[in-house]
Structures are given as structure tokens and as C-alpha cells.
Coordinates of C-alpha atoms and ligand atoms in Angstrom, one line a residue:
M1006 CA 70.0 240.3 217.6
I1007 CA 72.6 237.7 218.1
K1008 CA 75.0 237.0 215.4
K1009 CA 78.0 234.7 215.0
I1010 CA 80.9 236.7 213.6
S1011 CA 84.6 236.1 212.8
I1012 CA 87.0 237.2 215.5
D1013 CA 88.4 239.7 212.9
E1014 CA 85.1 241.6 213.0
L1015 CA 85.1 241.8 216.8
E1016 CA 85.2 245.5 218.0
Q1017 CA 85.6 247.3 221.3
G1018 CA 82.2 247.9 222.9
M1019 CA 80.6 244.8 221.4
E1020 CA 78.8 242.4 223.8
V1021 CA 79.8 238.8 223.7
V1022 CA 76.7 236.7 224.4
E1023 CA 76.5 233.7 226.6
L1024 CA 74.4 231.1 224.9
S1025 CA 72.6 228.7 227.1
S1026 CA 74.4 225.8 225.7
E1027 CA 77.6 224.0 226.8
M1028 CA 77.9 222.7 223.2
W1029 CA 79.9 225.8 222.2
K1030 CA 82.3 225.6 225.1
H1031 CA 83.3 222.3 223.7
L1032 CA 84.9 224.0 220.7
P1033 CA 88.4 225.4 221.1
Y1034 CA 88.0 228.1 218.4
L1035 CA 84.8 229.7 219.8
Y1036 CA 85.3 232.6 222.3
T1037 CA 82.5 232.3 224.9
D1038 CA 83.3 234.5 227.9
P1039 CA 80.2 236.8 228.1
G1040 CA 80.4 240.6 228.6
I1041 CA 81.4 243.8 226.8
I1042 CA 84.7 243.9 225.0
E1043 CA 86.5 246.7 226.9
S1044 CA 89.7 247.3 224.8
S1045 CA 91.7 246.6 221.7
E1046 CA 94.2 244.8 224.0
Q1047 CA 91.4 242.4 225.0
I1048 CA 90.7 241.7 221.4
A1049 CA 94.4 241.1 220.7
T1050 CA 94.6 238.6 223.6
I1051 CA 91.5 236.8 222.3
K1052 CA 93.1 236.5 218.9
K1053 CA 96.5 235.5 220.3
D1054 CA 94.7 232.7 222.2
G1055 CA 93.6 231.3 218.8
Y1056 CA 89.9 232.0 219.0
Q1057 CA 88.3 232.4 215.5
Q1058 CA 84.6 233.1 216.1
V1059 CA 82.3 234.6 218.6
F1060 CA 78.5 235.2 219.2
V1061 CA 77.8 238.9 219.8
K1062 CA 74.8 241.2 220.1
V1063 CA 74.5 243.4 217.0
D1064 CA 72.1 246.1 216.0
N1065 CA 70.1 245.7 212.9
A1066 CA 70.4 248.5 210.4
D1067 CA 66.7 248.6 210.0
G1068 CA 66.0 248.4 213.7
Q1069 CA 64.0 245.2 213.3
S1070 CA 64.5 242.6 215.9
D1071 CA 65.4 239.0 214.9
E1072 CA 62.0 237.8 216.2
K1073 CA 60.1 240.3 214.0
R1074 CA 62.3 239.4 211.0
L1075 CA 61.6 235.7 211.6
D1076 CA 57.9 236.3 212.0
A1077 CA 57.8 238.3 208.8
L1078 CA 59.7 235.5 207.0
L1079 CA 57.4 232.9 208.4
Q1080 CA 54.2 234.8 207.4
R1081 CA 55.2 235.0 203.8
E1082 CA 52.6 233.6 201.4
D1083 CA 55.0 231.5 199.3
T1084 CA 55.2 228.6 201.8
P1085 CA 55.3 225.4 199.8
L1086 CA 52.0 223.6 200.3
G1087 CA 50.0 221.1 198.5
T1088 CA 50.9 217.6 199.5
V1089 CA 48.0 215.8 201.1
R1090 CA 49.1 214.4 204.5
T1091 CA 47.8 211.6 206.6
P1092 CA 46.3 212.9 209.9
F1093 CA 48.8 213.0 212.7
S1094 CA 46.8 210.6 214.9
E1095 CA 46.9 207.9 212.1
A1096 CA 50.5 208.5 210.9
I1097 CA 52.1 208.6 214.4
Q1098 CA 51.5 204.8 214.9
T1099 CA 53.5 203.9 211.8
A1100 CA 56.1 206.6 212.4
S1101 CA 56.7 205.3 215.9
V1102 CA 57.4 201.8 214.5
T1103 CA 59.7 203.3 211.9
Y1104 CA 61.5 205.3 214.5
E1105 CA 62.0 202.4 216.8
S1106 CA 63.3 200.0 214.1
A1107 CA 65.6 202.8 212.8
M1108 CA 66.9 203.1 216.3
S1109 CA 67.7 199.3 216.3
Y1110 CA 69.5 199.8 213.0
A1111 CA 71.5 202.7 214.4
M1112 CA 72.6 200.5 217.4
R1113 CA 73.6 197.7 215.0
I1114 CA 75.7 199.9 212.6
V1115 CA 77.4 201.7 215.5
N1116 CA 78.3 198.3 217.0
D1117 CA 79.4 196.9 213.6
A1118 CA 81.6 200.0 213.1
K1119 CA 83.2 199.5 216.5
L1120 CA 83.9 195.9 215.7
G1121 CA 85.3 196.6 212.3
R1122 CA 82.4 194.7 210.6
K1123 CA 80.9 195.6 207.2
I1124 CA 77.9 198.0 207.4
D1125 CA 74.7 196.3 206.2
Y1126 CA 73.8 198.4 203.1
E1127 CA 70.5 196.7 202.3
S1128 CA 69.1 197.5 205.7
A1129 CA 70.3 201.1 205.4
V1130 CA 68.2 201.5 202.2
E1131 CA 65.2 199.8 203.9
T1132 CA 65.4 202.0 207.0
A1133 CA 65.9 205.2 205.0
S1134 CA 63.0 204.3 202.7
A1135 CA 60.7 203.9 205.8
I1136 CA 61.9 207.3 207.1
V1137 CA 61.1 208.9 203.7
D1138 CA 57.6 207.2 203.7
S1139 CA 56.9 208.7 207.1
A1140 CA 58.1 212.1 206.1
V1141 CA 55.9 212.1 203.1
S1142 CA 52.9 210.8 205.0
N1143 CA 53.2 213.3 207.8
P1144 CA 56.5 215.1 208.5
D1145 CA 55.3 216.3 211.9
T1146 CA 55.4 212.8 213.3
L1147 CA 59.2 212.4 212.8
I1148 CA 60.0 215.9 214.1
C1149 CA 57.8 215.1 217.1
L1150 CA 59.5 211.8 217.7
S1151 CA 62.9 213.3 217.4
K1152 CA 62.2 215.6 220.3
L1153 CA 59.9 213.5 222.5
S1154 CA 60.9 209.8 222.1
S1155 CA 61.9 208.1 225.3
F1156 CA 65.2 206.8 223.8
D1157 CA 67.9 208.6 225.6
N1158 CA 71.2 207.4 224.2
Y1159 CA 72.4 210.4 222.2
T1160 CA 74.8 208.4 220.0
Y1161 CA 71.9 206.4 218.5
T1162 CA 69.1 209.0 218.7
H1163 CA 71.3 211.6 217.0
C1164 CA 71.9 209.4 214.0
I1165 CA 68.2 208.8 213.5
N1166 CA 67.1 212.4 214.3
V1167 CA 69.6 213.9 211.9
A1168 CA 68.3 211.5 209.2
A1169 CA 64.7 212.3 210.0
I1170 CA 65.1 216.1 210.2
A1171 CA 67.2 216.1 207.0
V1172 CA 64.7 214.0 205.1
V1173 CA 61.8 216.2 206.3
F1174 CA 63.7 219.3 205.1
G1175 CA 64.6 217.6 201.8
E1176 CA 61.0 216.8 201.2
F1177 CA 60.0 220.4 202.1
I1178 CA 62.3 221.7 199.4
G1179 CA 61.1 219.2 196.8
M1180 CA 63.8 216.6 196.6
S1181 CA 63.1 213.4 194.6
R1182 CA 62.3 210.2 196.5
D1183 CA 65.6 208.6 195.4
D1184 CA 67.6 211.5 196.7
L1185 CA 65.6 211.6 200.0
I1186 CA 66.6 207.9 200.6
L1187 CA 70.3 208.7 200.0
L1188 CA 70.0 211.7 202.2
G1189 CA 68.4 209.6 204.9
M1190 CA 71.2 207.1 204.7
A1191 CA 73.8 209.8 204.9
G1192 CA 72.0 211.2 208.0
M1193 CA 72.0 207.8 209.7
M1194 CA 75.7 207.3 209.1
H1195 CA 77.1 210.8 209.3
D1196 CA 78.9 210.4 212.6
L1197 CA 79.8 206.7 212.4
G1198 CA 83.5 207.8 212.3
K1199 CA 83.2 208.9 215.9
T1200 CA 83.4 205.2 216.8
T1201 CA 87.1 205.5 215.7
V1202 CA 87.8 208.6 217.8
P1203 CA 88.9 207.7 221.4
G1204 CA 85.9 207.8 223.8
P1205 CA 87.4 210.3 226.3
I1206 CA 87.6 212.8 223.4
V1207 CA 84.1 212.2 222.1
N1208 CA 82.5 212.3 225.6
K1209 CA 84.7 215.1 227.1
A1210 CA 82.5 217.6 229.0
G1211 CA 85.0 220.5 228.9
R1212 CA 86.7 222.4 226.1
L1213 CA 88.8 220.1 223.8
T1214 CA 92.5 220.8 223.5
K1215 CA 93.8 221.7 220.1
Y1216 CA 95.2 218.1 219.7
E1217 CA 91.8 216.6 220.8
Y1218 CA 90.0 218.8 218.4
E1219 CA 92.3 217.8 215.5
E1220 CA 91.5 214.2 216.3
M1221 CA 87.7 215.0 216.5
K1222 CA 88.0 216.7 213.1
R1223 CA 89.0 213.4 211.5
H1224 CA 85.7 211.7 212.2
P1225 CA 84.1 212.4 208.8
A1226 CA 87.1 210.8 207.1
Y1227 CA 87.1 207.9 209.6
G1228 CA 83.4 207.4 208.7
C1229 CA 84.1 207.2 205.0
S1230 CA 86.8 204.7 205.5
I1231 CA 84.5 202.5 207.6
L1232 CA 81.9 202.7 204.9
S1233 CA 84.3 202.1 202.1
K1234 CA 84.5 198.5 203.2
S1235 CA 80.9 198.2 201.9
T1236 CA 81.4 198.7 198.2
S1237 CA 77.9 199.6 197.5
I1238 CA 77.6 202.9 199.4
P1239 CA 76.9 205.6 196.8
T1240 CA 79.4 208.3 196.3
K1241 CA 76.8 211.0 197.0
V1242 CA 76.3 209.5 200.5
L1243 CA 80.0 209.2 201.1
K1244 CA 80.6 212.8 200.0
A1245 CA 77.8 214.1 202.3
I1246 CA 79.4 212.3 205.3
R1247 CA 82.8 213.5 204.5
L1248 CA 81.7 217.1 204.2
H1249 CA 79.0 217.5 206.8
H1250 CA 81.1 219.9 208.9
E1251 CA 82.0 222.2 206.1
K1252 CA 80.7 225.8 206.6
F1253 CA 79.3 228.5 204.4
N1254 CA 82.3 230.8 204.9
G1255 CA 85.0 228.2 204.4
T1256 CA 85.9 227.8 208.1
G1257 CA 84.6 224.2 208.4
Y1258 CA 86.5 221.0 208.1
P1259 CA 88.0 218.8 206.6
D1260 CA 88.6 220.8 203.4
G1261 CA 87.6 224.3 204.3
L1262 CA 85.2 224.4 201.4
K1263 CA 83.0 227.4 200.7
R1264 CA 79.3 227.4 200.0
K1265 CA 79.4 226.8 196.3
D1266 CA 81.7 223.8 196.7
I1267 CA 79.8 222.1 199.4
P1268 CA 77.3 219.5 198.1
A1269 CA 73.6 220.2 199.0
F1270 CA 73.4 216.9 201.0
A1271 CA 76.3 218.0 203.2
R1272 CA 74.7 221.4 203.7
I1273 CA 71.4 219.9 204.7
L1274 CA 73.1 217.4 207.1
C1275 CA 74.9 220.3 208.7
L1276 CA 71.6 222.1 209.4
A1277 CA 69.9 219.0 210.8
D1278 CA 73.0 218.1 212.9
I1279 CA 73.2 221.5 214.6
Y1280 CA 69.5 221.7 215.2
D1281 CA 69.4 218.2 216.8
A1282 CA 72.6 218.8 218.9
L1283 CA 71.2 222.1 220.2
T1284 CA 67.8 220.7 221.1
S1285 CA 69.0 217.4 222.6
D1286 CA 69.8 216.7 226.2
R1287 CA 73.4 215.5 226.6
C1288 CA 75.6 214.7 229.5
Y1289 CA 77.3 218.1 229.4
K1290 CA 74.5 220.5 228.6
N1291 CA 70.7 220.9 228.9
A1292 CA 68.7 221.0 225.7
I1293 CA 67.8 224.4 224.2
L1294 CA 64.1 224.9 223.4
P1295 CA 63.3 224.4 219.7
N1296 CA 62.3 228.0 219.0
K1297 CA 65.5 229.3 220.7
A1298 CA 67.7 226.9 218.8
L1299 CA 66.2 228.1 215.5
G1300 CA 66.9 231.7 216.6
I1301 CA 70.6 230.8 217.3
M1302 CA 70.9 229.1 214.0
Y1303 CA 69.5 232.2 212.3
G1304 CA 72.3 234.2 214.0
M1305 CA 74.8 231.7 212.4
R1306 CA 73.7 232.7 208.8
D1307 CA 76.6 233.7 206.5
Q1308 CA 79.0 232.0 208.9
D1309 CA 77.9 228.4 209.2
F1310 CA 74.9 228.5 206.9
D1311 CA 73.8 230.0 203.6
S1312 CA 71.3 232.7 204.8
T1313 CA 68.5 231.6 202.4
E1314 CA 68.9 228.0 203.4
V1315 CA 68.8 228.5 207.1
Q1316 CA 65.7 230.6 206.6
L1317 CA 64.0 227.9 204.6
F1318 CA 65.0 225.4 207.3
I1319 CA 63.3 227.6 209.9
K1320 CA 60.3 227.9 207.7
C1321 CA 60.1 224.1 207.3
L1322 CA 60.1 223.5 211.1
G1323 CA 58.0 226.5 212.0
I1324 CA 58.0 228.9 214.9
F1325 CA 56.8 226.1 217.1
P1326 CA 58.2 222.9 215.7
S1327 CA 56.2 219.7 216.3
G1328 CA 57.0 218.2 219.6
S1329 CA 57.4 221.7 221.2
F1330 CA 56.0 221.9 224.7
V1331 CA 54.2 225.2 225.1
R1332 CA 52.5 227.3 227.8
L1333 CA 49.1 228.7 226.9
N1334 CA 47.3 231.9 227.9
T1335 CA 44.9 229.7 230.0
G1336 CA 48.0 228.6 232.1
N1337 CA 47.7 225.0 230.8
Y1338 CA 50.5 223.3 228.9
A1339 CA 50.3 221.7 225.5
L1340 CA 52.3 219.8 222.9
V1341 CA 52.4 221.0 219.3
F1342 CA 51.7 218.1 217.0
E1343 CA 51.1 219.8 213.7
S1344 CA 52.7 223.0 212.4
N1345 CA 50.8 225.4 210.3
P1346 CA 53.0 226.7 207.4
K1347 CA 50.4 229.3 206.4
Q1348 CA 49.8 230.6 210.0
P1349 CA 52.9 229.5 211.9
L1350 CA 51.7 231.0 215.2
Y1351 CA 48.6 228.8 215.1
P1352 CA 49.6 225.2 215.0
K1353 CA 47.5 222.2 216.1
I1354 CA 48.1 221.5 219.8
R1355 CA 47.2 218.8 222.4
V1356 CA 46.5 220.3 225.8
V1357 CA 47.9 217.8 228.3
M1358 CA 48.7 219.5 231.6
D1359 CA 47.2 222.0 234.0
K1360 CA 49.0 225.0 235.5
Q1361 CA 50.7 222.8 238.0
M1362 CA 51.9 220.4 235.3
H1363 CA 49.5 217.7 236.4
P1364 CA 48.3 215.6 233.5
I1365 CA 44.7 216.4 232.5
K1366 CA 42.4 214.7 229.9
A1367 CA 44.0 215.4 226.6
M1368 CA 42.2 217.8 224.3
D1369 CA 43.2 218.7 220.7
I1370 CA 42.8 222.3 219.5
D1371 CA 43.4 223.6 216.0
L1372 CA 44.5 227.1 217.0
A1373 CA 43.8 228.4 213.5
N1374 CA 40.2 227.2 213.5
Q1375 CA 38.9 227.4 217.0
I1376 CA 35.6 228.8 218.3
P1377 CA 36.3 231.1 221.2
D1378 CA 34.5 230.4 224.5
E1379 CA 33.5 233.0 227.0
F1380 CA 37.2 233.4 228.0
G1381 CA 38.3 234.1 224.4
S1382 CA 40.6 232.1 222.2
V1383 CA 43.4 229.9 223.3
E1384 CA 46.9 231.2 222.4
I1385 CA 50.4 230.1 222.8
M1386 CA 52.3 232.3 225.2
E1387 CA 55.8 230.7 225.0
C1388 CA 57.8 227.6 224.6
A1389 CA 58.1 225.9 228.0
D1390 CA 60.8 223.7 229.4
P1391 CA 59.4 220.2 229.8
S1392 CA 62.5 218.9 231.8
G1393 CA 60.7 219.3 235.1
Y1394 CA 58.1 216.8 234.0
R1395 CA 59.9 213.5 234.3
Q1396 CA 57.4 211.3 232.4
N1397 CA 57.5 210.3 228.8
L1398 CA 55.8 213.1 226.9
M1399 CA 55.5 211.0 223.8
E1400 CA 52.8 208.9 225.5
F1401 CA 50.5 211.9 225.3
M1402 CA 51.0 212.0 221.5
T1403 CA 50.1 208.4 220.9
L1404 CA 46.8 208.6 222.7
Q1405 CA 43.9 208.1 220.4
Ligands
LIG269 FE1 79.8 215.1 212.8

């Protein structure tokens, strides 16, 4: 399995893993050169160069692979269930309108922040409330939109995706409606402070220098000072924004707080932030498939995240999060539109393309309740990369 460890735990013979994301190479403290660690001298050099963390392959004491462990976790019977949801095909229409108007709001506040104007608090409450309504009605719609929407400006989509994912997770763990609205607001505004950080640093493709990274680390504080101009922003929201880069083991910023001192809102924003960053296309990296991203996040437990919390997060999104593009045993391709917490390997899917990725007449299948034909049952073989298909996948999901 892959695990993120402190550089002090790095030993000769360990294999440094190359993760298929450029996101990590951006960070000056993460060692990313793949290969076996040959000598103690090599470790000493890595330490001397100032690296603090590294992803390595480690053996599990019980010999169980990460995939097996995750499968077992996801199969457990105590999955929270019970809320009656609106069917996806009905809820997606309202959720799309909510997502679109949230996007306009994100554009507005990012602009206001750049121009030093006050942030419109009333609209923040309104927008976050609509996101909460959608999450309660059918959480899959928001998760789907966060991956498949055709908006492609990361600055704005990331604000809204983090809000949507955080709210969906908050709802999953039973947060009150009032708290969910505050969490949604914190999600929308969590990176507003990046408008104060110089553009060349925010958009730099390569590794940041130490100086650039120090400047980048100020964005949570910058965000709070922008928002403090609007007197009505609740303290809970400001705290979540200020602390959304703190980590479980105390290696985060700005205060280096440990798990027990990081507020729940900030811990949730951190999970949603990393998941969306990993699974989004950006100028300097290609998106990681949702199931792979969750596997990487699982390997970050006890370092970045509380182990129980990251497992709950994975459970909330499922093995195949809504919006996942999957290849079937028939060779056709489908989009997952409704996860199945009781049987995570058998979500509801919409078959949309043939083996050659040519669109076909859409057909919905509930994998948990299908009647096998003469060729047997339809099964998901793997998550597939939809980047070769250049059209807007979301159009398939809004078909009636
Ligand atoms: Fe941030």
C-alpha cells in the first residue's frame, strides 16, 4: 500500500512512489523522486535539502492490501442510511441551477476580493442554503456536478466544489442544517485569500521556492482579513478558513495545530479541498480518477487526516463516486449517478458510450437490482479516463 510518512521514518530499501499528480511536485517539502532508497547517505541528503514528507510503498502487517481494506470498510453494515432522497433525474435539474448560480456568486466574490470590495454576506447565506438543500435532496447530484460540469475555471469551480463536497460530507455525518450552511459558506470562501497572493506564485507550474511557499502559506490569513471587512461573517466560518491547511500530525499551517485543536469545519474543508484538487484538471496536471484519489487520501491518514475521518469520507463518496466514468464488462462505458452505500460496488449507472467511446442511446441500470440477460449481469470493471472524450459528459446526466 501507499502511505505518506514523515522524512524521519524513511529507511534504506523503502520505495518512493511517483503519484500521477503534479500537485505534489508543487510543494517544496514533499520528496517526490521515485525509486528505492539506496543508502543512509541518500536519506541524509534528502533531509539536508529540507524535505519533510514522502509517499512510500509499505507492507501491511496483516498482509491485506489497501483495496481489500477499503472494500471491507465500505461493506460494513453501519453505513448511515435513512434519509429519503429525491430521485436523481428530478433532483439534477434544481441542482444544476444551484451549481450555476453558485458559480456566478464565486466569480463575484473573487472579483470583489481582488478589488478590495466588501463580500456580499447575504448572498453567501442564500447560496450556501441552496447547496445544502441540494445535498439533502440528493447528494449525488452535487458530487456529479463537481466532476462533470462544463465550467473549467479552477479558481471558481474549486470554491463551489469544496463547498458542495464539504456539505455533502457534513450531511452524511449528521450535521445540523445551520452548521451545514456555515460550512458551505466557509467552503465557498476558503481560498479567497489567494487573490492577495501574487498570480505568478498561485499559478506556478513547477515547485515553489521556499520564499514563494511562505507567501502561499499566508493565503488563509489573507482570506480572513478580506472577510473581516464584512462584519457579519461568523467566527466559526473565519476559523475554518484560517485553519483549512492544518494537518492531523501538526505539520500544517498557519499554526501547526494537531488534530484535537483543529475545528471540525477546518478538518472537513481540508478533506474536500484535497479531494477536489486531486480530481480536477488544472493547467499543470491531469486529473486523477476519483477512486484513485480516495486511495491516495487513505494513504495520507495519520499524517494529513484523522484515520477515522478519512475513512468516513471515503465511505460517504463510495468506491465509485457519482460522476465517475466507468468501463463495464460489456465493453461499454457508463457514468455513475447514484452511489449505493449498502452495496458500494453496485451503484446506479447510465450507459452512454460503446466500446469505441461513441455515444449510444442512454440506458440506466441499477447494478444492485438487475435482471441478468443471456450474457449475464452488467458489472463495473474499472474507472476509466474520460479525458479522451472531449464533449460535455454532464449532458448525458441531464437527459430525461
Ligand atoms: Fe487553501
